[in-house]
Coordinates of C-alpha atoms (C1' of nucleotides) in Angstrom, one line a residue:
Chain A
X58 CA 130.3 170.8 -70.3
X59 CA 127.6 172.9 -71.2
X60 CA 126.8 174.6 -68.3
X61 CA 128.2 178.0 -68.7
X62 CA 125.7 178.4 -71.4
X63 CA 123.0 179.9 -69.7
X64 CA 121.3 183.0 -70.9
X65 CA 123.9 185.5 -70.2
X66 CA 122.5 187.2 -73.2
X67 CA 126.0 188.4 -75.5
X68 CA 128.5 185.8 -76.3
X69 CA 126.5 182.6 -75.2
X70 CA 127.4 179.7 -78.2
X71 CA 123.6 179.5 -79.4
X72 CA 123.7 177.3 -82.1
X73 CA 120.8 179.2 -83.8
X74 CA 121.5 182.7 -84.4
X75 CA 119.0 183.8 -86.5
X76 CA 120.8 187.3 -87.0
X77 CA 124.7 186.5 -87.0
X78 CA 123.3 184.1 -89.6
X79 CA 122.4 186.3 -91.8
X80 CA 125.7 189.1 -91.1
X81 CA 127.3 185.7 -92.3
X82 CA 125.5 185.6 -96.0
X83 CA 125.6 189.1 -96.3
X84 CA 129.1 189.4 -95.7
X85 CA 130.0 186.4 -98.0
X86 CA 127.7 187.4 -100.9
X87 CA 129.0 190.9 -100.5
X88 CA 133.0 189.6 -100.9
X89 CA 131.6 187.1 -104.2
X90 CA 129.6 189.7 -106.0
X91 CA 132.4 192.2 -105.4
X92 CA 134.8 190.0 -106.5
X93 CA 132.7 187.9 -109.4
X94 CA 130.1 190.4 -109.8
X95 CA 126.8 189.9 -109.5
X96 CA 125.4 187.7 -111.9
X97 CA 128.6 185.6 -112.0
X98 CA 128.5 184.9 -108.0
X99 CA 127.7 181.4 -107.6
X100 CA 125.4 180.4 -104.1
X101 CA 126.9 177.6 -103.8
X102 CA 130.5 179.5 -103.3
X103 CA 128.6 182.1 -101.1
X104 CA 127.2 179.1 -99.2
X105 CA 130.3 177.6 -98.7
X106 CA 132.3 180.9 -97.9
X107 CA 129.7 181.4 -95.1
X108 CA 129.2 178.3 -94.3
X109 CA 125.6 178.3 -94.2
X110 CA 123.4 175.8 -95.9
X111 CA 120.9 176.9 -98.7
X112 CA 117.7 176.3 -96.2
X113 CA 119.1 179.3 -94.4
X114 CA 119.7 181.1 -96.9
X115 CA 116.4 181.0 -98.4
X116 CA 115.1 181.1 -95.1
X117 CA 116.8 185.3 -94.5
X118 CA 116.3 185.8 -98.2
X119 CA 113.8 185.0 -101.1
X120 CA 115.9 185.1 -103.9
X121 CA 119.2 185.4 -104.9
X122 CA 117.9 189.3 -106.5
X123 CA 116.9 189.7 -103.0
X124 CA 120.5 189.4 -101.3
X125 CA 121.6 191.2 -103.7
X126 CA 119.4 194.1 -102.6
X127 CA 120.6 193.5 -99.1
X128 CA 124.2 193.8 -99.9
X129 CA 124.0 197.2 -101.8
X130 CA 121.5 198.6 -99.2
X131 CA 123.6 196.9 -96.2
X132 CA 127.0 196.5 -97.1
X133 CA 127.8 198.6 -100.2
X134 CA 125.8 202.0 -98.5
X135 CA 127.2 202.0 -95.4
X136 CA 130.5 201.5 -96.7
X137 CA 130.3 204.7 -98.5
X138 CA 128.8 206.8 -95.7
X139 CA 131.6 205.5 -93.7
X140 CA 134.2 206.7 -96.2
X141 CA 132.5 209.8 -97.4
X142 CA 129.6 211.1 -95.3
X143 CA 130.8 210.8 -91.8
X144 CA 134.7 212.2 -92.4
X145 CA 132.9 214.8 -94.0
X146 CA 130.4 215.2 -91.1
X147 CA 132.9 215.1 -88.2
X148 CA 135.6 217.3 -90.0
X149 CA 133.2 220.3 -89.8
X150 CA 135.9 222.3 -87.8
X151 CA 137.7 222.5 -90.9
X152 CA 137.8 223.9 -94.4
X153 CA 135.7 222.0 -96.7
X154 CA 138.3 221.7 -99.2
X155 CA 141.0 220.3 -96.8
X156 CA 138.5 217.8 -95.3
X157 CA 137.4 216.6 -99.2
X158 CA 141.4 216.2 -100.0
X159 CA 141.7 214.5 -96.8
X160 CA 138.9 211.9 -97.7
X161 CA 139.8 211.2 -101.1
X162 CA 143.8 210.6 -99.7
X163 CA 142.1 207.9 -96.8
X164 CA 140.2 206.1 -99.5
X165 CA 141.8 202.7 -99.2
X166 CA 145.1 201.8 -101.4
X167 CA 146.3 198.5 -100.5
X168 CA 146.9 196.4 -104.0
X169 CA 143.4 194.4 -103.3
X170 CA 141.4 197.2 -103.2
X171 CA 142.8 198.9 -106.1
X172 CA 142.8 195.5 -107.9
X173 CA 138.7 195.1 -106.8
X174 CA 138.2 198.5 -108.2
X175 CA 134.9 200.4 -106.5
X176 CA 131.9 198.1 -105.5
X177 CA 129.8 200.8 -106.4
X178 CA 131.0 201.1 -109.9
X179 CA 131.0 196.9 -110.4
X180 CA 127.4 196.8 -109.1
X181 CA 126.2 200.0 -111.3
X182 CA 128.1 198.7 -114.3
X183 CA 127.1 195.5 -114.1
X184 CA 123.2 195.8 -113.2
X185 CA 122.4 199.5 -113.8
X186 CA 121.2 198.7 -117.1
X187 CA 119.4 195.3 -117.0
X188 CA 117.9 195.5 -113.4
X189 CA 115.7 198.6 -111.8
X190 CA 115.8 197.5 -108.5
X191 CA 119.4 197.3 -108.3
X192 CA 119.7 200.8 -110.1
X193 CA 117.5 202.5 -107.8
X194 CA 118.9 201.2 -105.0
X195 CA 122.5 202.4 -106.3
X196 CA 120.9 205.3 -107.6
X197 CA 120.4 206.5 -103.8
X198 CA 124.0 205.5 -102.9
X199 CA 125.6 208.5 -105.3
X200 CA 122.8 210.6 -104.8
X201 CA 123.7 210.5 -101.0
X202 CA 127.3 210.7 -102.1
X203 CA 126.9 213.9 -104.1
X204 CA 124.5 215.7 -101.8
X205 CA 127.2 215.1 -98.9
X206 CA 130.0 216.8 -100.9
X207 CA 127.8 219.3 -102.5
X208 CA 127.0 220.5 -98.9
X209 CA 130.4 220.5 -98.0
X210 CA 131.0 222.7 -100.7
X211 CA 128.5 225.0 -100.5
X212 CA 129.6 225.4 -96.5
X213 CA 132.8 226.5 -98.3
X214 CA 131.6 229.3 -100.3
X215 CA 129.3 230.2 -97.0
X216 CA 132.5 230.6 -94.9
X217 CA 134.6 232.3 -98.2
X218 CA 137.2 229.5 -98.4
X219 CA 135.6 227.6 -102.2
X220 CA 135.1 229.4 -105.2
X221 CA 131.5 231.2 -105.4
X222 CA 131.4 231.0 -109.1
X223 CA 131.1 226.7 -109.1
X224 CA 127.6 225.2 -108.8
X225 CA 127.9 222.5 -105.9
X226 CA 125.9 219.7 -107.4
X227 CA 127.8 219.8 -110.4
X228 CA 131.2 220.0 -109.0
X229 CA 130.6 217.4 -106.3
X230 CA 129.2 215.1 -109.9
X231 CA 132.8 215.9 -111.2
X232 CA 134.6 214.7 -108.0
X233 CA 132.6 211.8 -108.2
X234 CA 133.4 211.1 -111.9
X235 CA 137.1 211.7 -111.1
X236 CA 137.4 209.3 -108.4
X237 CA 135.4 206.6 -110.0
X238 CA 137.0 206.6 -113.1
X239 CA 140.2 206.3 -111.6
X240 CA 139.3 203.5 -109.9
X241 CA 138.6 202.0 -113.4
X242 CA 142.0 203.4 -114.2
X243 CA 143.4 201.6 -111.6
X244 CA 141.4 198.7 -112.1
X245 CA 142.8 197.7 -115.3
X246 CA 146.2 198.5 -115.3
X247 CA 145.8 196.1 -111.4
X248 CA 148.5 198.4 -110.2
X249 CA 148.4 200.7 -107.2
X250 CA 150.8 203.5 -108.6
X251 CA 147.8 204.1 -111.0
X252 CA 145.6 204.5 -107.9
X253 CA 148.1 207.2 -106.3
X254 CA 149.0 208.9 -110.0
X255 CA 145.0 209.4 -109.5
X256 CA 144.9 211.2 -106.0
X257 CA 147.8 213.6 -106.6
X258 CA 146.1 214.9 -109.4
X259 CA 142.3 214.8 -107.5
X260 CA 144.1 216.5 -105.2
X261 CA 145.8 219.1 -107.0
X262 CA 141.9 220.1 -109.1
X263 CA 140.3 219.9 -105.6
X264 CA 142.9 223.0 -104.3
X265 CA 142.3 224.9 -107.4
X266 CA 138.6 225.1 -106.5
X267 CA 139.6 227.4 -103.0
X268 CA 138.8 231.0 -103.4
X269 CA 141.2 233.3 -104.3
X270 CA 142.8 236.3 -102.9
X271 CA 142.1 235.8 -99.2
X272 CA 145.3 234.0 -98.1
X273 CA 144.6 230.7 -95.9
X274 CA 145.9 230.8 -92.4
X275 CA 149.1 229.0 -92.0
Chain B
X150 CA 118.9 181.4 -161.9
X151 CA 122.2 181.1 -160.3
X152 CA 124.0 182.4 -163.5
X153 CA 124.8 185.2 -162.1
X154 CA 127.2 183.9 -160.1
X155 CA 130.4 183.7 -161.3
X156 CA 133.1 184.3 -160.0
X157 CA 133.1 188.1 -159.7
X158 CA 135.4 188.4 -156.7
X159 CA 133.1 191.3 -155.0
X160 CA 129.0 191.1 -154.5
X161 CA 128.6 187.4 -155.9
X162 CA 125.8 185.6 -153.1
X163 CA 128.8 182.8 -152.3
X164 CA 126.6 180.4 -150.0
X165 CA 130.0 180.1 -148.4
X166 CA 131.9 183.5 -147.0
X167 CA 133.7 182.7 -144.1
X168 CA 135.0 186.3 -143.6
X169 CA 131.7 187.5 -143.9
X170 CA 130.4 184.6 -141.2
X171 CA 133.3 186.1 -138.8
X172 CA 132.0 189.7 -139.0
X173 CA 128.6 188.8 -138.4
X174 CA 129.9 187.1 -135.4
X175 CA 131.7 189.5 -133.9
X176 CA 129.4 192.1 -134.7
X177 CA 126.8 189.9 -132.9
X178 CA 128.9 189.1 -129.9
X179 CA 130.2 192.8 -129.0
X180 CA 126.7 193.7 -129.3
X181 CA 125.8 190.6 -126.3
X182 CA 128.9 191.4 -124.8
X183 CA 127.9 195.1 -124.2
X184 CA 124.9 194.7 -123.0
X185 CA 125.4 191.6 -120.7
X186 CA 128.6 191.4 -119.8
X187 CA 131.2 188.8 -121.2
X188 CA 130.3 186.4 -118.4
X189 CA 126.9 186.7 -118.9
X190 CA 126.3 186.6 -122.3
X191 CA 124.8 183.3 -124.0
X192 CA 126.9 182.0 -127.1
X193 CA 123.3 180.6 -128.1
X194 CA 122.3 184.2 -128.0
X195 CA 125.2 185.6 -129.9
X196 CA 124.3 182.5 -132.3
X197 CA 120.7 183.5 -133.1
X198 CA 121.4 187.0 -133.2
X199 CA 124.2 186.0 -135.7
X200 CA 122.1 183.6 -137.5
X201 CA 125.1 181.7 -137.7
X202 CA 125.2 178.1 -136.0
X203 CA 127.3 176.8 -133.6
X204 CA 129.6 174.4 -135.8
X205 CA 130.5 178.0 -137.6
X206 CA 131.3 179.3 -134.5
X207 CA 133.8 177.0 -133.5
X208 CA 135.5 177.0 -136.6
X209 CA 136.1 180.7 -136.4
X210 CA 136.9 180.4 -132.6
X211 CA 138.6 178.1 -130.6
X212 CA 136.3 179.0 -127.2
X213 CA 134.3 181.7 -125.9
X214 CA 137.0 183.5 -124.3
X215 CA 138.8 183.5 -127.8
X216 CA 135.6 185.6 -129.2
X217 CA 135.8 188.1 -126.3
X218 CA 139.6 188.5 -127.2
X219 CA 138.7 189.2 -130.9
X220 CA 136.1 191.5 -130.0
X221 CA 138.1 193.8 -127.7
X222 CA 140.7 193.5 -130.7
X223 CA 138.7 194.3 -133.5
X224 CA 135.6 195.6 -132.2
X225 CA 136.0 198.1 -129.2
X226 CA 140.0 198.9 -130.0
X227 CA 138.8 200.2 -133.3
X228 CA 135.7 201.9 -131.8
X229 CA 138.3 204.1 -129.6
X230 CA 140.4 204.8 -132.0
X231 CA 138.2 205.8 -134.1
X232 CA 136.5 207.9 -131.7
X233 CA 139.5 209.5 -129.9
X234 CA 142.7 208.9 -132.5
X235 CA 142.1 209.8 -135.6
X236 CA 139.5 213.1 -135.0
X237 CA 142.7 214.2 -132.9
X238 CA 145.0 212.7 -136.0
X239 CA 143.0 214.5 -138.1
X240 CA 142.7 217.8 -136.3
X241 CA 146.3 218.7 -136.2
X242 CA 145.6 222.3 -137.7
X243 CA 143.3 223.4 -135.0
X244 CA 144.5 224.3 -131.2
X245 CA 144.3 220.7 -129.3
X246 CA 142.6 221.5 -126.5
X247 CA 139.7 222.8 -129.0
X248 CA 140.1 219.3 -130.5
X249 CA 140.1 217.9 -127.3
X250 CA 136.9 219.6 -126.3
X251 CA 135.2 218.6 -129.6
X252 CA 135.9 215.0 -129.7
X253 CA 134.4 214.6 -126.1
X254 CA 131.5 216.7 -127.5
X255 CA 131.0 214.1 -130.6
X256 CA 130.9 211.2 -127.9
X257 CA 127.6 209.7 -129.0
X258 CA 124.9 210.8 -126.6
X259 CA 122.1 209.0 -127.8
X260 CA 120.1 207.2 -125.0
X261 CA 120.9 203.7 -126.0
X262 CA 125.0 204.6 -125.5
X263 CA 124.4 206.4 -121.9
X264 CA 122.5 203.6 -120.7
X265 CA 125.1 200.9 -122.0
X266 CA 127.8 203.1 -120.9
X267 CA 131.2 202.8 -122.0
X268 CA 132.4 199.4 -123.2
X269 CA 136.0 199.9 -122.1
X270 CA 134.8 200.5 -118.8
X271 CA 132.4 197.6 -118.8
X272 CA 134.7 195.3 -119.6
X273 CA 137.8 196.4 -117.4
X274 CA 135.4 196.5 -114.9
X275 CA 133.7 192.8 -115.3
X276 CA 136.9 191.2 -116.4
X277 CA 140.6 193.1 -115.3
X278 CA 140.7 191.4 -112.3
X279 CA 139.8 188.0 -113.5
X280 CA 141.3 187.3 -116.9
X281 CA 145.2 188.5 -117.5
X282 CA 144.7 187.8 -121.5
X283 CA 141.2 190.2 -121.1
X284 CA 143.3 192.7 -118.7
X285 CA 145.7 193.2 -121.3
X286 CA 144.3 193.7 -124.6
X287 CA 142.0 196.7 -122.8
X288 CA 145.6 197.8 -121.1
X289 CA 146.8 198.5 -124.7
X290 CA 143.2 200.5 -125.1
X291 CA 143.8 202.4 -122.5
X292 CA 147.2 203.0 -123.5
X293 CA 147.3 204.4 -126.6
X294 CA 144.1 206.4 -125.5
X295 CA 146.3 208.3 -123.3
X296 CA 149.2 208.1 -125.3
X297 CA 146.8 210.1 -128.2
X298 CA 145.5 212.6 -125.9
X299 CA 149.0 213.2 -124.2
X300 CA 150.5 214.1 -127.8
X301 CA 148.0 216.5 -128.2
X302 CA 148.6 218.2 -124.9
X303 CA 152.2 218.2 -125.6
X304 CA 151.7 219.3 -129.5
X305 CA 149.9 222.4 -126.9
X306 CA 152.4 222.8 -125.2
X307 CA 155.0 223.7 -127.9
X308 CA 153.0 225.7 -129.5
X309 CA 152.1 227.7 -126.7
X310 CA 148.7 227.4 -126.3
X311 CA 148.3 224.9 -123.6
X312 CA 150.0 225.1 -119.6
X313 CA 153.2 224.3 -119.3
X314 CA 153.1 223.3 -115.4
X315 CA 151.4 220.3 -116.5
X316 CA 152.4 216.4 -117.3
X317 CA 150.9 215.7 -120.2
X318 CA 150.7 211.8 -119.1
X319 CA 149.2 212.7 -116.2
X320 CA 146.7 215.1 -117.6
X321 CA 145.8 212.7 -120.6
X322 CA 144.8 210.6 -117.6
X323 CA 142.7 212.8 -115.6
X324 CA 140.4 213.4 -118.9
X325 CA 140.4 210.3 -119.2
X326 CA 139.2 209.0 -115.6
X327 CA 136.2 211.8 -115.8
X328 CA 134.9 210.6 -119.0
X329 CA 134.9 207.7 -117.6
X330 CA 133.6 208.6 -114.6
X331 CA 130.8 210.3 -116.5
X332 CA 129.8 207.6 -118.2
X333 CA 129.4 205.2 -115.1
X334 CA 127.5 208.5 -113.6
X335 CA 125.2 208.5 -116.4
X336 CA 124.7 204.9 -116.8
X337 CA 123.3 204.5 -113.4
X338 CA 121.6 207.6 -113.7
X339 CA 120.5 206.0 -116.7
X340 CA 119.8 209.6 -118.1
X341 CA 121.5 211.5 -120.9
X342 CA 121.0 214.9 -119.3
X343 CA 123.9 213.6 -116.3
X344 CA 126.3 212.6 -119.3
X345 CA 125.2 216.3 -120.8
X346 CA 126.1 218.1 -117.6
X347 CA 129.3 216.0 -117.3
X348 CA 130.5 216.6 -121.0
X349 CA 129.7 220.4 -120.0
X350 CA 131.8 220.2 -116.7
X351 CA 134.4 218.2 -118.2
X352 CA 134.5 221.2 -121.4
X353 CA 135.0 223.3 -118.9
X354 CA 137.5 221.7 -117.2
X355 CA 139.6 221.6 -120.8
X356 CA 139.6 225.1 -120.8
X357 CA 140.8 225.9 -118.2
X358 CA 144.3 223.9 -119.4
X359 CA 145.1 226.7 -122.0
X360 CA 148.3 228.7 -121.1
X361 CA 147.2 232.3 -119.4
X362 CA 148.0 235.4 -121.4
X363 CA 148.8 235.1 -124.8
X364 CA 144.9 236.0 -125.6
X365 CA 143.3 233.1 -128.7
X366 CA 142.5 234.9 -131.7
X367 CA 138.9 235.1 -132.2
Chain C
dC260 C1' 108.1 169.9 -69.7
dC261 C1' 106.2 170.0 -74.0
dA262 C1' 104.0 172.0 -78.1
dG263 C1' 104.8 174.6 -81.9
dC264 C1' 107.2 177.6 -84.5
dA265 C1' 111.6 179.4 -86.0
dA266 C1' 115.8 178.2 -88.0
dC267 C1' 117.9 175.6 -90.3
dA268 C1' 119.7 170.9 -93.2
dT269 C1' 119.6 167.7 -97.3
dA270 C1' 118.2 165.9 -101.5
dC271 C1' 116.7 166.8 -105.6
dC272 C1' 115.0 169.1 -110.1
dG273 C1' 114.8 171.3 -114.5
dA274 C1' 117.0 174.8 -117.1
dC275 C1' 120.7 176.5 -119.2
dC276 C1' 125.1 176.5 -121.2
dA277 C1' 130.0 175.9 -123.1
dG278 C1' 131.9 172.7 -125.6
dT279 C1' 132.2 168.4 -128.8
dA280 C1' 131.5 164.6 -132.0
dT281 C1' 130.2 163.7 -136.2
dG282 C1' 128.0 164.3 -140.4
dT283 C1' 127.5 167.0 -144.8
dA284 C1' 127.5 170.4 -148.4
dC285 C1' 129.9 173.9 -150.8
dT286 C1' 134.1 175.4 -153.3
dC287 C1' 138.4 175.5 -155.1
dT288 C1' 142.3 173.2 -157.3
dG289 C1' 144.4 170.5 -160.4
Chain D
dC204 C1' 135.0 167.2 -163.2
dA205 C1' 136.7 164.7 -159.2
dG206 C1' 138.6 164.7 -154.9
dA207 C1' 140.0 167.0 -150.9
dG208 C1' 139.7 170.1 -147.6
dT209 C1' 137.1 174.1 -146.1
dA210 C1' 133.1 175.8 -144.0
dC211 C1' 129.7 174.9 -142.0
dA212 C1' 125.1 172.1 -139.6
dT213 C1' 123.0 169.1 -136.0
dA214 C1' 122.6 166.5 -132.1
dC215 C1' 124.3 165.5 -127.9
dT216 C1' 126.8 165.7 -123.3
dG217 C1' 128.5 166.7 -118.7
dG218 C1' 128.4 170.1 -115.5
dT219 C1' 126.6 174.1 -113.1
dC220 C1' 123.2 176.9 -111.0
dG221 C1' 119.1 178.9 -108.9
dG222 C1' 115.4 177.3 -106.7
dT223 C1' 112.3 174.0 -104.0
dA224 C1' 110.3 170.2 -101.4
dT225 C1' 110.6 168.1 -97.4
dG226 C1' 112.7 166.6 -93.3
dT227 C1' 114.9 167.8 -88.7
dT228 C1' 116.4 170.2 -84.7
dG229 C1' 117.0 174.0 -81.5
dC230 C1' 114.5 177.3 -78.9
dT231 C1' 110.9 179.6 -76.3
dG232 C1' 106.4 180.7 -74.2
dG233 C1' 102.9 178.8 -71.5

DNA sequence: CCAGCAACATACCGACCAGTATGTACTCTG
DNA sequence: CAGAGTACATACTGGTCGGTATGTTGCTGG
């Protein structure tokens, strides 16, 4: 019955698995706090969502503060690059401004999204003020965040295509602010159309910061 | 010694003032409430700060969640309106995208309000998703936030001095999701100089919404 | 094949916390 | 000035929650 175990390395049944284990709580504690914020996030519910037994958990992490470290640095980071950094990255073939508008349209819509509003802004709301771990930590999230749009705007006023008469930093800041407080927007009214009001208009201030005069190729 | 008394309607020391009990209830509680969180914040904390005792409490309230609605109602509804509604009531002889731009200038920008951010947001943010009778007492907030901002832009309009190629609903909305956005910025940041740069981009941004040609007088 | 450590599992603890039961003193009305 | 109801005060409760102590089992190197 157990024979095909062996050590075939990938996709044996171990039943210790030290590091899916912990994928496990993170991903669990990463849906509660998102969905009950930190503070409010009961282990026991994480425990049970993962199920996962509190000896592991406090065997991967020291403290509840500490999972919650892991989830921003883990979870909540790379979900940004993934939505910001890397589209931005690969879409260096085109114009800045088209590859931010295309960005900010494939942030996702669907109703549960819109209704869990940003992680980022939960977490920094939430913690920002009574914990500097958790701040610093965030901190480096929209610092990456700015710095990748920032670039891509200043590649834009390299290449002639943004307006030369914006400071980077502070646009990309702007952006930011946009986005995130239509996610608040959206957040409280729990209704997508809010969501999409937001990106039509993100969209229409992110063409107004082209260049003018040189007319874009078709 | 207790003489004095009487029953001079104002200013007598009554031992008994329930209305007075109530304010210094709900004065404490906004304050717990801003700075953890409704979730989060202790009613024995609310009670000390209060100096009011639990029995008092319950007479006034019927439950915790009961306080949080009479604080959003009387607390942070009259904060925004008093903050946003009646400088722009009040303005009505000046051009209202120069009201606009100085009621976000007289946002209070005094560390203790950047690093406690905005209440609105902090509580859409903690509680939209998870309370409908939270969700929409801060809708109605929201609402006639932009409903205030949107007559302005349309009182613009008529008279000429603001673009007509915008919605004013829509417009209204986009200030409103970059103060907002600000305010998250800054209270991670936990820094008044990003809530400075952001009132300055945001400034700019309003000006830009005045209707071309027809040059301001001086 | 077995020793020993890694990776859990279970039971339990004290703190906290919203809410309540009940008692009491102030205040107003008649 | 008395009684009744308002406006509290105090003590207590049941439940929850983060954390821990201790036991147990799977795994791996020698």
């Amino acid at each position: 019955m157990l024979l095909a175990r062996k050590t075939l390395s990938r996709r044996a049944p171990r039943l210790r698995d030290p590091e899916r284990t912990r994928q496990r709580l993170l991903r669990a504690a990463s849906r509660e706090v998102y969905r009950y914020g930190f503070q409010s996030a009961g282990l026991d519910a994480i425990l049970a969502a993962a199920n996962v037994t509190k000896g592991a958990l406090y065997y991967h992490f020291e403290s509840k503060e500490a999972l919650g470290h892991a989830v921003i640095e883990e979870v909540v980071a790379k979900l940004q690059r993934d939505r910001w950094l890397v589209p931005l990255q690969r879409s260096k073939d085109k114009e800045p401004i088209d590859a931010l508008i295309g960005v900010v349209q494939a942030i996702p819509a669907r109703p549960k999204d819109v209704k869990g509003g940003c992680p980022l802004v939960n977490l920094t709301q939430e913690m920002s003020q009574l914990d500097e771990q958790f701040r610093k930590r965030l901190e480096r999230i929209f610092h990456a965040w700015q710095e990748g749009v920032a670039a891509a705007l200043r590649r834009g006023q390299h290449q002639g295509t943004v307006r030369r008469d914006l400071v980077p930093e502070e646009t990309a800041s702007l952006l930011i602010a946009m986005v995130e407080g239509y996610e608040v927007l959206a957040k409280n009214a729990q209704d997508v159309k809010v969501w999409n009001m937001g990106i039509r208009n993100i969209v229409g201030w992110l063409s107004s910061l082209r260049a003018p005069g040189k007319r874009r190729r078709s």
